[in-house]
Tab-separated table of C-alpha atoms and ligand atoms in Angstrom:
chain	number	residue	atom	x	y	z
A	1	UNK	CA	-0.029	62.396	35.314
A	2	UNK	CA	-1.793	59.375	33.797
A	3	UNK	CA	0.062	56.053	33.971
A	4	UNK	CA	3.192	57.727	35.330
A	5	UNK	CA	4.603	57.903	31.840
A	6	UNK	CA	6.480	61.186	31.474
A	7	UNK	CA	5.954	63.557	28.576
A	8	UNK	CA	9.530	63.061	27.509
A	9	UNK	CA	11.236	59.719	27.968
A	10	UNK	CA	14.932	60.455	27.916
A	11	UNK	CA	17.784	57.988	27.957
A	12	UNK	CA	21.019	58.951	29.638
A	13	UNK	CA	24.236	59.321	27.676
A	14	UNK	CA	25.499	56.008	29.047
A	15	UNK	CA	22.456	54.301	27.519
A	16	UNK	CA	23.454	55.379	24.010
A	17	UNK	CA	23.585	52.146	21.960
A	18	UNK	CA	27.030	50.578	21.547
A	19	UNK	CA	25.972	48.529	18.525
A	20	UNK	CA	23.863	49.075	15.443
A	21	UNK	CA	21.328	46.383	14.587
A	22	UNK	CA	21.802	44.766	11.188
A	23	UNK	CA	18.248	43.945	10.115
A	24	UNK	CA	19.582	42.230	7.006
A	25	UNK	CA	20.926	39.394	9.170
A	26	UNK	CA	17.421	38.664	10.470
A	27	UNK	CA	15.724	38.314	7.092
A	28	UNK	CA	14.308	34.807	6.595
A	29	UNK	CA	15.523	34.882	2.984
A	30	UNK	CA	18.662	36.568	1.702
A	31	UNK	CA	18.319	39.681	-0.432
A	32	UNK	CA	18.773	39.167	-4.168
A	33	UNK	CA	22.350	40.212	-5.094
A	34	UNK	CA	23.191	43.502	-6.763
A	35	UNK	CA	23.902	42.935	-10.450
A	36	UNK	CA	26.445	44.372	-12.829
A	37	UNK	CA	24.306	45.979	-15.570
A	38	UNK	CA	26.822	45.086	-18.276
A	39	UNK	CA	27.102	41.366	-17.485
A	40	UNK	CA	23.913	40.611	-15.558
A	41	UNK	CA	26.134	38.842	-12.982
A	42	UNK	CA	26.311	39.634	-9.253
A	43	UNK	CA	28.670	42.560	-8.650
A	44	UNK	CA	31.982	41.901	-6.991
A	45	UNK	CA	32.868	43.850	-3.856
A	46	UNK	CA	35.947	45.149	-5.729
A	47	UNK	CA	33.798	46.894	-8.316
A	48	UNK	CA	31.763	48.586	-5.612
A	49	UNK	CA	34.879	49.762	-3.800
A	50	UNK	CA	35.672	52.045	-6.747
A	51	UNK	CA	32.604	54.112	-5.890
A	52	UNK	CA	31.845	53.436	-2.218
A	53	UNK	CA	34.056	53.285	0.862
A	54	UNK	CA	35.373	49.871	1.919
A	55	UNK	CA	33.307	50.001	5.105
A	56	UNK	CA	30.113	50.829	3.218
A	57	UNK	CA	30.645	47.866	0.892
A	58	UNK	CA	31.368	45.513	3.769
A	59	UNK	CA	28.338	46.624	5.755
A	60	UNK	CA	26.154	46.634	2.661
A	61	UNK	CA	26.850	42.955	2.064
A	62	UNK	CA	26.965	41.827	5.681
A	63	UNK	CA	24.216	39.233	5.964
A	64	UNK	CA	25.524	37.469	9.074
A	65	UNK	CA	26.404	39.858	11.939
A	66	UNK	CA	23.266	40.788	13.828
A	67	UNK	CA	25.031	43.582	15.690
A	68	UNK	CA	27.860	45.821	14.477
A	69	UNK	CA	29.885	47.869	16.910
A	70	UNK	CA	29.583	51.666	16.725
A	71	UNK	CA	33.158	53.063	16.680
A	72	UNK	CA	34.089	55.165	19.731
A	73	UNK	CA	34.700	58.339	17.712
A	74	UNK	CA	31.263	58.002	16.144
A	75	UNK	CA	29.662	57.463	19.536
A	76	UNK	CA	31.462	60.551	20.792
A	77	UNK	CA	29.887	62.602	18.031
A	78	UNK	CA	26.497	60.967	18.674
A	79	UNK	CA	26.815	62.044	22.322
A	80	UNK	CA	26.612	65.699	21.267
A	81	UNK	CA	22.999	65.278	20.091
A	82	UNK	CA	21.838	61.822	21.181
A	83	UNK	CA	20.064	59.970	22.679
A	84	UNK	CA	17.180	61.814	21.057
A	85	UNK	CA	13.898	62.087	22.957
A	86	UNK	CA	10.825	59.898	22.778
A	87	UNK	CA	7.831	62.118	23.475
A	88	UNK	CA	4.409	61.017	24.646
A	89	UNK	CA	2.043	63.252	22.656
A	90	UNK	CA	-0.377	63.760	25.543
A	91	UNK	CA	-1.608	67.075	24.194
A	92	UNK	CA	-2.250	65.702	20.728
A	93	UNK	CA	-4.124	62.766	22.284
A	94	UNK	CA	-6.255	65.253	24.164
A	95	UNK	CA	-6.930	67.356	21.082
A	96	UNK	CA	-7.984	64.225	19.180
A	97	UNK	CA	-9.975	62.918	22.135
A	98	UNK	CA	-8.546	59.463	21.517
A	99	UNK	CA	-7.996	56.553	23.897
A	100	UNK	CA	-4.841	55.714	21.895
A	101	UNK	CA	-1.367	56.435	23.268
A	102	UNK	CA	0.826	58.327	20.818
A	103	UNK	CA	4.618	58.381	21.052
A	104	UNK	CA	7.090	59.974	18.702
A	105	UNK	CA	10.842	59.729	18.378
A	106	UNK	CA	12.188	63.164	17.476
A	107	UNK	CA	15.304	63.338	15.285
A	108	UNK	CA	15.274	67.069	14.574
A	109	UNK	CA	17.326	68.239	17.544
A	110	UNK	CA	20.635	68.686	15.689
A	111	UNK	CA	21.659	71.591	13.441
A	112	UNK	CA	21.204	69.618	10.221
A	113	UNK	CA	17.637	69.201	11.395
A	114	UNK	CA	17.059	65.522	10.624
A	115	UNK	CA	18.065	61.926	11.272
A	116	UNK	CA	20.551	61.970	8.386
A	117	UNK	CA	23.426	62.968	10.678
A	118	UNK	CA	23.199	59.457	12.197
A	119	UNK	CA	24.659	58.036	9.001
A	120	UNK	CA	26.830	60.882	7.717
A	121	UNK	CA	29.005	60.738	10.834
A	122	UNK	CA	29.970	57.045	10.580
A	123	UNK	CA	30.318	57.262	6.797
A	124	UNK	CA	32.824	60.111	6.981
A	125	UNK	CA	34.594	58.496	9.919
A	126	UNK	CA	35.150	55.324	7.873
A	127	UNK	CA	36.252	57.397	4.853
A	128	UNK	CA	38.911	59.111	6.944
A	129	UNK	CA	40.021	55.763	8.410
A	130	UNK	CA	40.496	54.535	4.850
A	131	UNK	CA	42.767	57.493	4.088
A	132	UNK	CA	40.400	59.228	1.672
A	133	UNK	CA	40.714	62.993	1.337
A	134	UNK	CA	37.443	63.962	-0.296
A	135	UNK	CA	33.904	62.707	-0.781
A	136	UNK	CA	31.018	63.599	-3.082
A	137	UNK	CA	27.297	63.330	-2.728
A	138	UNK	CA	23.960	64.504	-3.978
A	139	UNK	CA	21.291	66.218	-1.973
A	140	UNK	CA	17.629	66.751	-2.742
A	141	UNK	CA	15.931	68.760	-0.070
A	142	UNK	CA	19.325	69.634	1.393
A	143	UNK	CA	19.182	67.661	4.626
A	144	UNK	CA	21.672	65.011	3.583
A	145	UNK	CA	24.159	67.536	2.200
A	146	UNK	CA	23.912	69.518	5.400
A	147	UNK	CA	24.357	66.451	7.585
A	148	UNK	CA	27.318	65.368	5.515
A	149	UNK	CA	28.936	68.805	5.596
A	150	UNK	CA	28.765	68.691	9.397
A	151	UNK	CA	30.569	65.343	9.387
A	152	UNK	CA	33.214	66.317	6.803
A	153	UNK	CA	33.785	69.574	8.643
A	154	UNK	CA	34.352	67.622	11.835
A	155	UNK	CA	36.607	64.890	10.435
A	156	UNK	CA	38.476	67.221	8.056
A	157	UNK	CA	37.552	65.914	4.589
A	158	UNK	CA	36.625	67.930	1.470
A	159	UNK	CA	33.028	67.641	0.306
A	160	UNK	CA	31.471	68.309	-3.106
A	161	UNK	CA	27.659	68.382	-3.079
A	162	UNK	CA	25.453	68.154	-6.168
A	163	UNK	CA	22.203	69.744	-5.099
A	164	UNK	CA	18.978	69.217	-7.079
A	165	UNK	CA	18.488	72.532	-8.880
A	166	UNK	CA	14.911	73.173	-7.714
A	167	UNK	CA	16.010	72.829	-4.078
A	168	UNK	CA	19.106	74.921	-4.675
A	169	UNK	CA	16.839	77.705	-5.864
A	170	UNK	CA	14.073	77.173	-3.294
A	171	UNK	CA	16.294	76.718	-0.247
A	172	UNK	CA	19.294	79.026	-0.560
A	173	UNK	CA	19.982	78.866	3.169
A	174	UNK	CA	20.704	75.152	2.912
A	175	UNK	CA	23.594	76.012	0.601
A	176	UNK	CA	24.801	78.702	3.000
A	177	UNK	CA	24.719	76.206	5.815
A	178	UNK	CA	26.729	73.621	3.898
A	179	UNK	CA	29.264	76.238	2.862
A	180	UNK	CA	29.600	77.332	6.473
A	181	UNK	CA	30.798	73.831	7.297
A	182	UNK	CA	33.247	74.016	4.379
A	183	UNK	CA	31.431	72.168	1.580
A	184	UNK	CA	31.302	73.137	-2.103
A	185	UNK	CA	27.759	73.112	-3.520
A	186	UNK	CA	26.840	72.843	-7.226
A	187	UNK	CA	23.275	72.896	-8.627
A	188	UNK	CA	22.430	69.762	-10.617
A	189	UNK	CA	22.226	69.099	-13.504
A	190	UNK	CA	25.457	71.011	-14.098
A	191	UNK	CA	28.025	71.328	-16.855
A	192	UNK	CA	30.776	69.984	-14.573
A	193	UNK	CA	30.123	66.343	-15.534
A	194	UNK	CA	29.471	64.409	-18.725
A	195	UNK	CA	26.172	63.055	-17.478
A	196	UNK	CA	25.058	66.520	-16.361
A	197	UNK	CA	25.822	67.984	-19.775
A	198	UNK	CA	23.868	65.159	-21.440
A	199	UNK	CA	20.818	65.675	-19.214
A	200	UNK	CA	20.910	69.441	-19.781
A	201	UNK	CA	20.922	68.827	-23.517
A	202	UNK	CA	18.040	66.291	-23.432
A	203	UNK	CA	15.914	68.164	-20.865
A	204	UNK	CA	16.732	71.864	-21.108
A	205	UNK	CA	15.236	73.808	-18.223
A	206	UNK	CA	14.826	70.750	-15.990
A	207	UNK	CA	14.812	71.348	-12.243
A	208	UNK	CA	16.829	68.187	-11.797
A	209	UNK	CA	16.155	65.094	-9.717
A	210	UNK	CA	17.906	63.090	-7.053
A	211	UNK	CA	18.789	60.345	-9.506
A	212	UNK	CA	20.421	62.854	-11.806
A	213	UNK	CA	22.425	64.467	-9.007
A	214	UNK	CA	23.569	60.990	-7.923
A	215	UNK	CA	24.901	60.343	-11.414
A	216	UNK	CA	26.969	63.516	-11.301
A	217	UNK	CA	28.386	62.789	-7.852
A	218	UNK	CA	29.255	59.205	-8.816
A	219	UNK	CA	31.019	60.369	-11.964
A	220	UNK	CA	33.234	62.680	-9.938
A	221	UNK	CA	33.983	59.995	-7.322
A	222	UNK	CA	35.069	57.612	-10.102
A	223	UNK	CA	37.273	60.160	-11.806
A	224	UNK	CA	39.164	61.502	-8.768
A	225	UNK	CA	41.937	60.023	-6.698
A	226	UNK	CA	41.171	59.272	-3.021
A	227	UNK	CA	37.568	60.268	-3.460
A	228	UNK	CA	34.407	58.239	-2.886
A	229	UNK	CA	30.690	58.777	-3.141
A	230	UNK	CA	28.536	58.701	0.013
A	231	UNK	CA	24.790	58.056	0.035
A	232	UNK	CA	22.260	59.337	2.540
A	233	UNK	CA	19.537	56.756	2.088
A	234	UNK	CA	18.409	53.689	0.130
A	235	UNK	CA	21.491	51.527	0.767
A	236	UNK	CA	21.505	48.872	3.492
A	237	UNK	CA	24.481	50.345	5.354
A	238	UNK	CA	22.564	53.620	5.778
A	239	UNK	CA	19.611	51.742	7.239
A	240	UNK	CA	22.073	49.967	9.550
A	241	UNK	CA	23.308	53.305	10.957
A	242	UNK	CA	19.729	54.529	11.354
A	243	UNK	CA	18.928	51.547	13.574
A	244	UNK	CA	20.206	53.774	16.369
A	245	UNK	CA	16.776	55.478	16.191
A	246	UNK	CA	14.832	52.290	16.787
A	247	UNK	CA	17.248	50.936	19.390
A	248	UNK	CA	16.938	54.105	21.464
A	249	UNK	CA	13.168	54.255	21.030
A	250	UNK	CA	12.784	50.660	22.148
A	251	UNK	CA	15.137	51.089	25.108
A	252	UNK	CA	13.150	54.135	26.247
A	253	UNK	CA	9.722	52.523	25.835
A	254	UNK	CA	10.895	49.253	27.415
A	255	UNK	CA	11.594	51.190	30.618
A	256	UNK	CA	7.857	51.675	30.955
A	257	UNK	CA	6.929	48.251	29.575
A	258	UNK	CA	5.443	49.857	26.497
A	259	UNK	CA	5.327	47.773	23.330
A	260	UNK	CA	3.788	49.649	20.420
A	261	UNK	CA	0.906	48.034	18.536
A	262	UNK	CA	1.866	49.949	15.431
A	263	UNK	CA	5.098	51.632	14.310
A	264	UNK	CA	4.815	54.284	11.608
A	265	UNK	CA	7.462	56.040	9.530
A	266	UNK	CA	7.680	58.088	6.352
A	267	UNK	CA	9.293	56.567	3.286
A	268	UNK	CA	11.843	58.382	1.153
A	269	UNK	CA	14.603	55.901	0.443
A	270	UNK	CA	13.555	53.827	3.449
A	271	UNK	CA	16.365	54.528	5.925
A	272	UNK	CA	14.566	56.250	8.804
A	273	UNK	CA	11.656	53.833	8.528
A	274	UNK	CA	13.952	50.805	8.426
A	275	UNK	CA	16.016	52.177	11.303
A	276	UNK	CA	12.997	52.950	13.460
A	277	UNK	CA	11.401	49.549	12.995
A	278	UNK	CA	14.695	47.589	13.105
A	279	UNK	CA	14.628	46.152	16.659
A	280	UNK	CA	10.885	45.551	16.567
A	281	UNK	CA	10.984	43.975	13.122
A	282	UNK	CA	13.936	41.779	14.170
A	283	UNK	CA	11.719	40.402	16.935
A	284	UNK	CA	8.763	40.072	14.613
A	285	UNK	CA	10.854	38.036	12.178
A	286	UNK	CA	11.677	35.708	15.067
A	287	UNK	CA	7.976	35.319	15.875
A	288	UNK	CA	8.256	37.320	19.111
A	289	UNK	CA	5.681	40.038	18.464
A	290	UNK	CA	2.807	40.883	16.206
A	291	UNK	CA	3.401	44.594	15.724
A	292	UNK	CA	1.969	46.305	12.658
A	293	UNK	CA	4.504	48.280	10.606
A	294	UNK	CA	3.194	51.088	8.448
A	295	UNK	CA	5.216	53.068	5.922
A	296	UNK	CA	3.836	56.314	4.496
A	297	UNK	CA	4.818	57.724	1.134
A	298	UNK	CA	3.722	60.775	-0.855
A	299	UNK	CA	1.021	60.138	-3.461
A	300	UNK	CA	3.209	62.148	-5.859
A	301	UNK	CA	6.019	59.563	-5.677
A	302	UNK	CA	4.245	56.275	-4.830
A	303	UNK	CA	7.159	53.831	-4.948
A	304	UNK	CA	5.739	51.043	-2.791
A	305	UNK	CA	2.052	51.487	-3.541
A	306	UNK	CA	2.298	51.771	-7.333
A	307	UNK	CA	5.850	50.771	-8.251
A	308	UNK	CA	7.197	47.359	-9.186
A	309	UNK	CA	9.569	44.978	-7.339
A	310	UNK	CA	12.281	44.702	-9.957
A	311	UNK	CA	15.958	45.224	-10.718
A	312	UNK	CA	16.691	48.866	-11.431
A	313	UNK	CA	19.415	51.476	-11.410
A	314	UNK	CA	19.716	53.670	-8.342
A	315	UNK	CA	20.239	56.756	-10.513
A	316	UNK	CA	18.959	58.433	-13.674
A	317	UNK	CA	22.331	58.223	-15.394
A	318	UNK	CA	22.349	54.405	-15.119
A	319	UNK	CA	25.776	54.293	-13.450
A	320	UNK	CA	25.000	52.339	-10.283
A	321	UNK	CA	24.697	48.551	-10.070
A	322	UNK	CA	21.233	47.066	-10.519
A	323	UNK	CA	19.387	46.731	-7.246
A	324	UNK	CA	16.306	44.578	-6.602
A	325	UNK	CA	13.846	46.972	-5.046
A	326	UNK	CA	10.471	48.576	-5.429
A	327	UNK	CA	10.883	51.245	-8.047
A	328	UNK	CA	8.984	53.641	-10.279
A	329	UNK	CA	11.776	53.355	-12.825
A	330	UNK	CA	14.965	55.392	-12.758
A	331	UNK	CA	13.470	57.470	-15.587
A	332	UNK	CA	10.519	58.516	-13.424
A	333	UNK	CA	10.581	62.276	-12.949
A	334	UNK	CA	8.602	62.966	-9.767
A	335	UNK	CA	6.380	66.028	-9.903
A	336	UNK	CA	7.247	68.857	-7.537
A	337	UNK	CA	6.406	68.183	-3.903
A	338	UNK	CA	7.364	70.016	-0.775
A	339	UNK	CA	8.567	66.831	0.888
A	340	UNK	CA	11.776	66.874	-1.152
A	341	UNK	CA	13.284	64.105	0.968
A	342	UNK	CA	10.617	61.690	-0.224
A	343	UNK	CA	11.140	62.250	-3.953
A	344	UNK	CA	13.075	59.182	-4.975
A	345	UNK	CA	12.138	56.510	-7.515
A	346	UNK	CA	13.493	53.518	-5.573
A	347	UNK	CA	13.365	52.025	-2.088
A	348	UNK	CA	15.853	50.361	0.242
A	349	UNK	CA	16.228	46.633	-0.619
A	350	UNK	CA	15.457	45.429	2.935
A	351	UNK	CA	12.308	47.549	3.171
A	352	UNK	CA	11.353	46.418	-0.349
A	353	UNK	CA	11.775	42.774	0.620
A	354	UNK	CA	9.744	43.234	3.820
A	355	UNK	CA	6.952	44.816	1.812
A	356	UNK	CA	7.122	42.155	-0.881
A	357	UNK	CA	6.962	39.352	1.716
A	358	UNK	CA	4.009	40.889	3.544
A	359	UNK	CA	5.692	42.068	6.767
A	360	UNK	CA	4.605	45.690	6.445
A	361	UNK	CA	1.812	47.878	5.140
A	362	UNK	CA	2.070	51.043	3.066
A	363	UNK	CA	-0.185	53.983	2.368
A	364	UNK	CA	0.270	57.063	0.193
A	365	UNK	CA	-0.963	60.516	1.213
A	366	UNK	CA	-1.426	63.737	-0.703
A	367	UNK	CA	0.559	66.681	0.577
A	368	UNK	CA	-2.334	68.977	1.502
A	369	UNK	CA	-3.687	66.209	3.741
A	370	UNK	CA	-0.413	65.803	5.626
A	371	UNK	CA	-0.006	69.551	6.126
A	372	UNK	CA	-3.498	69.700	7.588
A	373	UNK	CA	-2.417	67.043	10.087
A	374	UNK	CA	0.784	68.983	10.763
A	375	UNK	CA	-1.238	71.980	11.894
A	376	UNK	CA	-2.993	69.874	14.519
A	377	UNK	CA	0.392	68.633	15.619
A	378	UNK	CA	1.916	72.122	15.790
A	379	UNK	CA	-0.977	73.467	17.829
A	380	UNK	CA	-0.964	70.664	20.362
A	381	UNK	CA	2.680	69.600	20.590
A	382	UNK	CA	4.340	72.917	19.852
A	383	UNK	CA	6.794	71.285	17.486
A	384	UNK	CA	7.135	72.302	13.814
A	385	UNK	CA	7.775	69.124	11.804
A	386	UNK	CA	9.556	68.668	8.489
A	387	UNK	CA	7.198	68.098	5.530
A	388	UNK	CA	8.532	64.540	5.221
A	389	UNK	CA	7.712	63.808	8.850
A	390	UNK	CA	4.187	65.124	8.284
A	391	UNK	CA	3.425	61.945	6.349
A	392	UNK	CA	4.145	59.767	9.378
A	393	UNK	CA	2.369	61.994	11.857
A	394	UNK	CA	-0.691	62.164	9.585
A	395	UNK	CA	-0.930	58.364	9.613
A	396	UNK	CA	-0.507	58.357	13.401
A	397	UNK	CA	-3.351	60.853	13.713
A	398	UNK	CA	-5.582	58.817	11.388
A	399	UNK	CA	-4.841	55.730	13.453
A	400	UNK	CA	-5.665	57.579	16.696
A	401	UNK	CA	-8.937	58.842	15.218
A	402	UNK	CA	-9.870	55.247	14.306
A	403	UNK	CA	-9.234	54.349	17.960
A	404	UNK	CA	-11.614	57.098	19.012
A	405	UNK	CA	-14.290	55.400	16.936
A	406	UNK	CA	-13.553	51.819	18.033
A	407	UNK	CA	-12.508	52.559	21.604
A	408	UNK	CA	-9.218	50.695	21.082
A	409	UNK	CA	-6.314	51.805	23.284
A	410	UNK	CA	-3.630	51.278	20.688
A	411	UNK	CA	-0.062	52.301	21.395
A	412	UNK	CA	1.224	54.197	18.400
A	413	UNK	CA	4.898	54.977	17.809
A	414	UNK	CA	5.935	57.165	14.906
A	415	UNK	CA	9.140	58.732	13.658
A	416	UNK	CA	9.310	62.520	13.649
A	417	UNK	CA	12.352	62.657	11.415
A	418	UNK	CA	13.090	66.348	11.364
A	419	UNK	CA	12.307	69.965	12.026
A	420	UNK	CA	10.438	72.151	9.552
A	421	UNK	CA	12.478	75.318	10.125
A	422	UNK	CA	14.023	75.051	6.661
A	423	UNK	CA	10.686	74.465	4.993
A	424	UNK	CA	8.794	77.647	5.659
A	425	UNK	CA	8.058	78.085	1.949
A	426	UNK	CA	6.140	74.800	2.091
A	427	UNK	CA	4.135	75.979	5.096
A	428	UNK	CA	3.645	79.323	3.365
A	429	UNK	CA	2.126	77.684	0.309
A	430	UNK	CA	-0.127	75.539	2.502
A	431	UNK	CA	-1.223	78.522	4.590
A	432	UNK	CA	-2.004	80.749	1.641
A	433	UNK	CA	-3.876	78.008	-0.184
A	434	UNK	CA	-1.586	77.662	-3.187
A	435	UNK	CA	-0.394	74.149	-2.346
A	436	UNK	CA	-1.679	71.597	-4.831
A	437	UNK	CA	-1.615	67.804	-4.995
A	438	UNK	CA	0.156	66.126	-7.874
A	439	UNK	CA	-0.720	62.502	-8.442
A	440	UNK	CA	0.925	60.748	-11.360
A	441	UNK	CA	-1.486	59.226	-13.870
A	442	UNK	CA	-1.310	55.534	-14.779
A	443	UNK	CA	0.398	56.639	-17.992
A	444	UNK	CA	3.058	58.531	-15.998
A	445	UNK	CA	3.684	55.401	-13.923
A	446	UNK	CA	3.846	53.178	-17.014
A	447	UNK	CA	6.251	55.582	-18.667
A	448	UNK	CA	8.568	55.435	-15.632
A	449	UNK	CA	8.380	51.641	-15.482
A	450	UNK	CA	9.161	51.401	-19.180
A	451	UNK	CA	12.666	52.657	-18.322
A	452	UNK	CA	13.332	49.508	-16.260
A	453	UNK	CA	16.353	47.593	-17.575
A	454	UNK	CA	15.708	44.145	-18.999
A	455	UNK	CA	17.346	41.580	-16.736
B	501	PLP	C1	15.606	62.543	4.022
B	501	PLP	C2	14.502	62.664	4.934
B	501	PLP	C3	13.488	61.694	5.000
B	501	PLP	C4	13.390	60.508	4.098
B	501	PLP	O1	14.518	59.721	3.939
B	501	PLP	P1	14.593	58.211	4.391
B	501	PLP	O2	15.858	57.703	3.859
B	501	PLP	O3	13.401	57.506	3.803
B	501	PLP	O4	14.567	58.193	5.835
B	501	PLP	C5	12.488	61.867	5.932
B	501	PLP	N1	12.462	62.926	6.753
B	501	PLP	C6	13.415	63.877	6.711
B	501	PLP	C7	13.307	65.044	7.653
B	501	PLP	C8	14.462	63.769	5.817
B	501	PLP	O5	15.406	64.711	5.785
């Protein structure tokens, strides 16, 4: 075997990280504060605690602790499916005839099928510690709702999921899965909330959006006793939990003295990307490496490549605080795309800041291009990736092909965030040639940005 690097670099259970890495504490400049939309003033932690758990609020605003301990009960759950493997894609390298080394960190080995379980488990653990009895959420593609239902099932809390209507209809088995773990699932927009009824009236026949489902879930959390709203991406505390991905990847690669030249991840709300790059970016921010960081987003929802760095609502219903982030405007209605997990108008504030300050690069790919890449990956690595993950692996393949041309022996690490088992309709439409590429026009982008609040 070349270089003695195994196909699969596994960590043992005892090497599971004991701490998450808080990338926020490494930023050279603090993040701009969240603002109260009514007053334009920074939000108080007390206001946030009405919607989010106490732990989420504390972690969200923690700008000082570089490491935060992973509670024992959370680690014990993690042990059932982590550490997740780092795989050297020898067979893909061979297929591409590239001198580059390609590594991927695979997060699809749990039943929910993606990395989202890494954050749902601690979030529900903290909710139970706080004495809450139920939680609400939204889900787009269904991965977050599924991950959360696994955690609420385990810790014994009730869960109400608002699922984007198009996904609810396209992926009925996701609903079945969530219900199996004890969750209640409602297609959004629905008539169970004020905001849902308003959206239904203004946009009859709409397939819904993540932002709209968020508004419904937040409304319920605010109106019920002992209930809070949990988020699967975008927020800083979610990125914190996802740092377990990067910490494990780095620990595994360090064993073989491998430092990647480029780290690549797909961008939905920014949590898997931020978590994967966390330990490497922390070093970069201290001047200790010169790694390139590359985020990949869908051309149909081009938040970082065509959006604006501005204060915006996290949801369509304008109920969340204002967050400084790259955004397409909370009124942006992304066109249909099979990578449902990447259809969100905003981006995590840390990732947004890193992009704004020039620490990372971004590209946007059309979906037919990433599915073409996925086929190469399937044939060589035998692993069916989630449509979201296809964006990252496509960039890794493009990078490896460049190396073939230049002769560079780059070490490429990318995040394979999930399995594609729940996305066979996406593969079906690619295989039978009906998949199309939707790219918003400049007018569509302007229209979305025109919904930005004046601050
Ligand atoms: C949700 C999801 C993503 C995107 O979300 P991030 O918060 O940007 O990580 C990517 N891949 C899969 C498989 C997902 O489920």
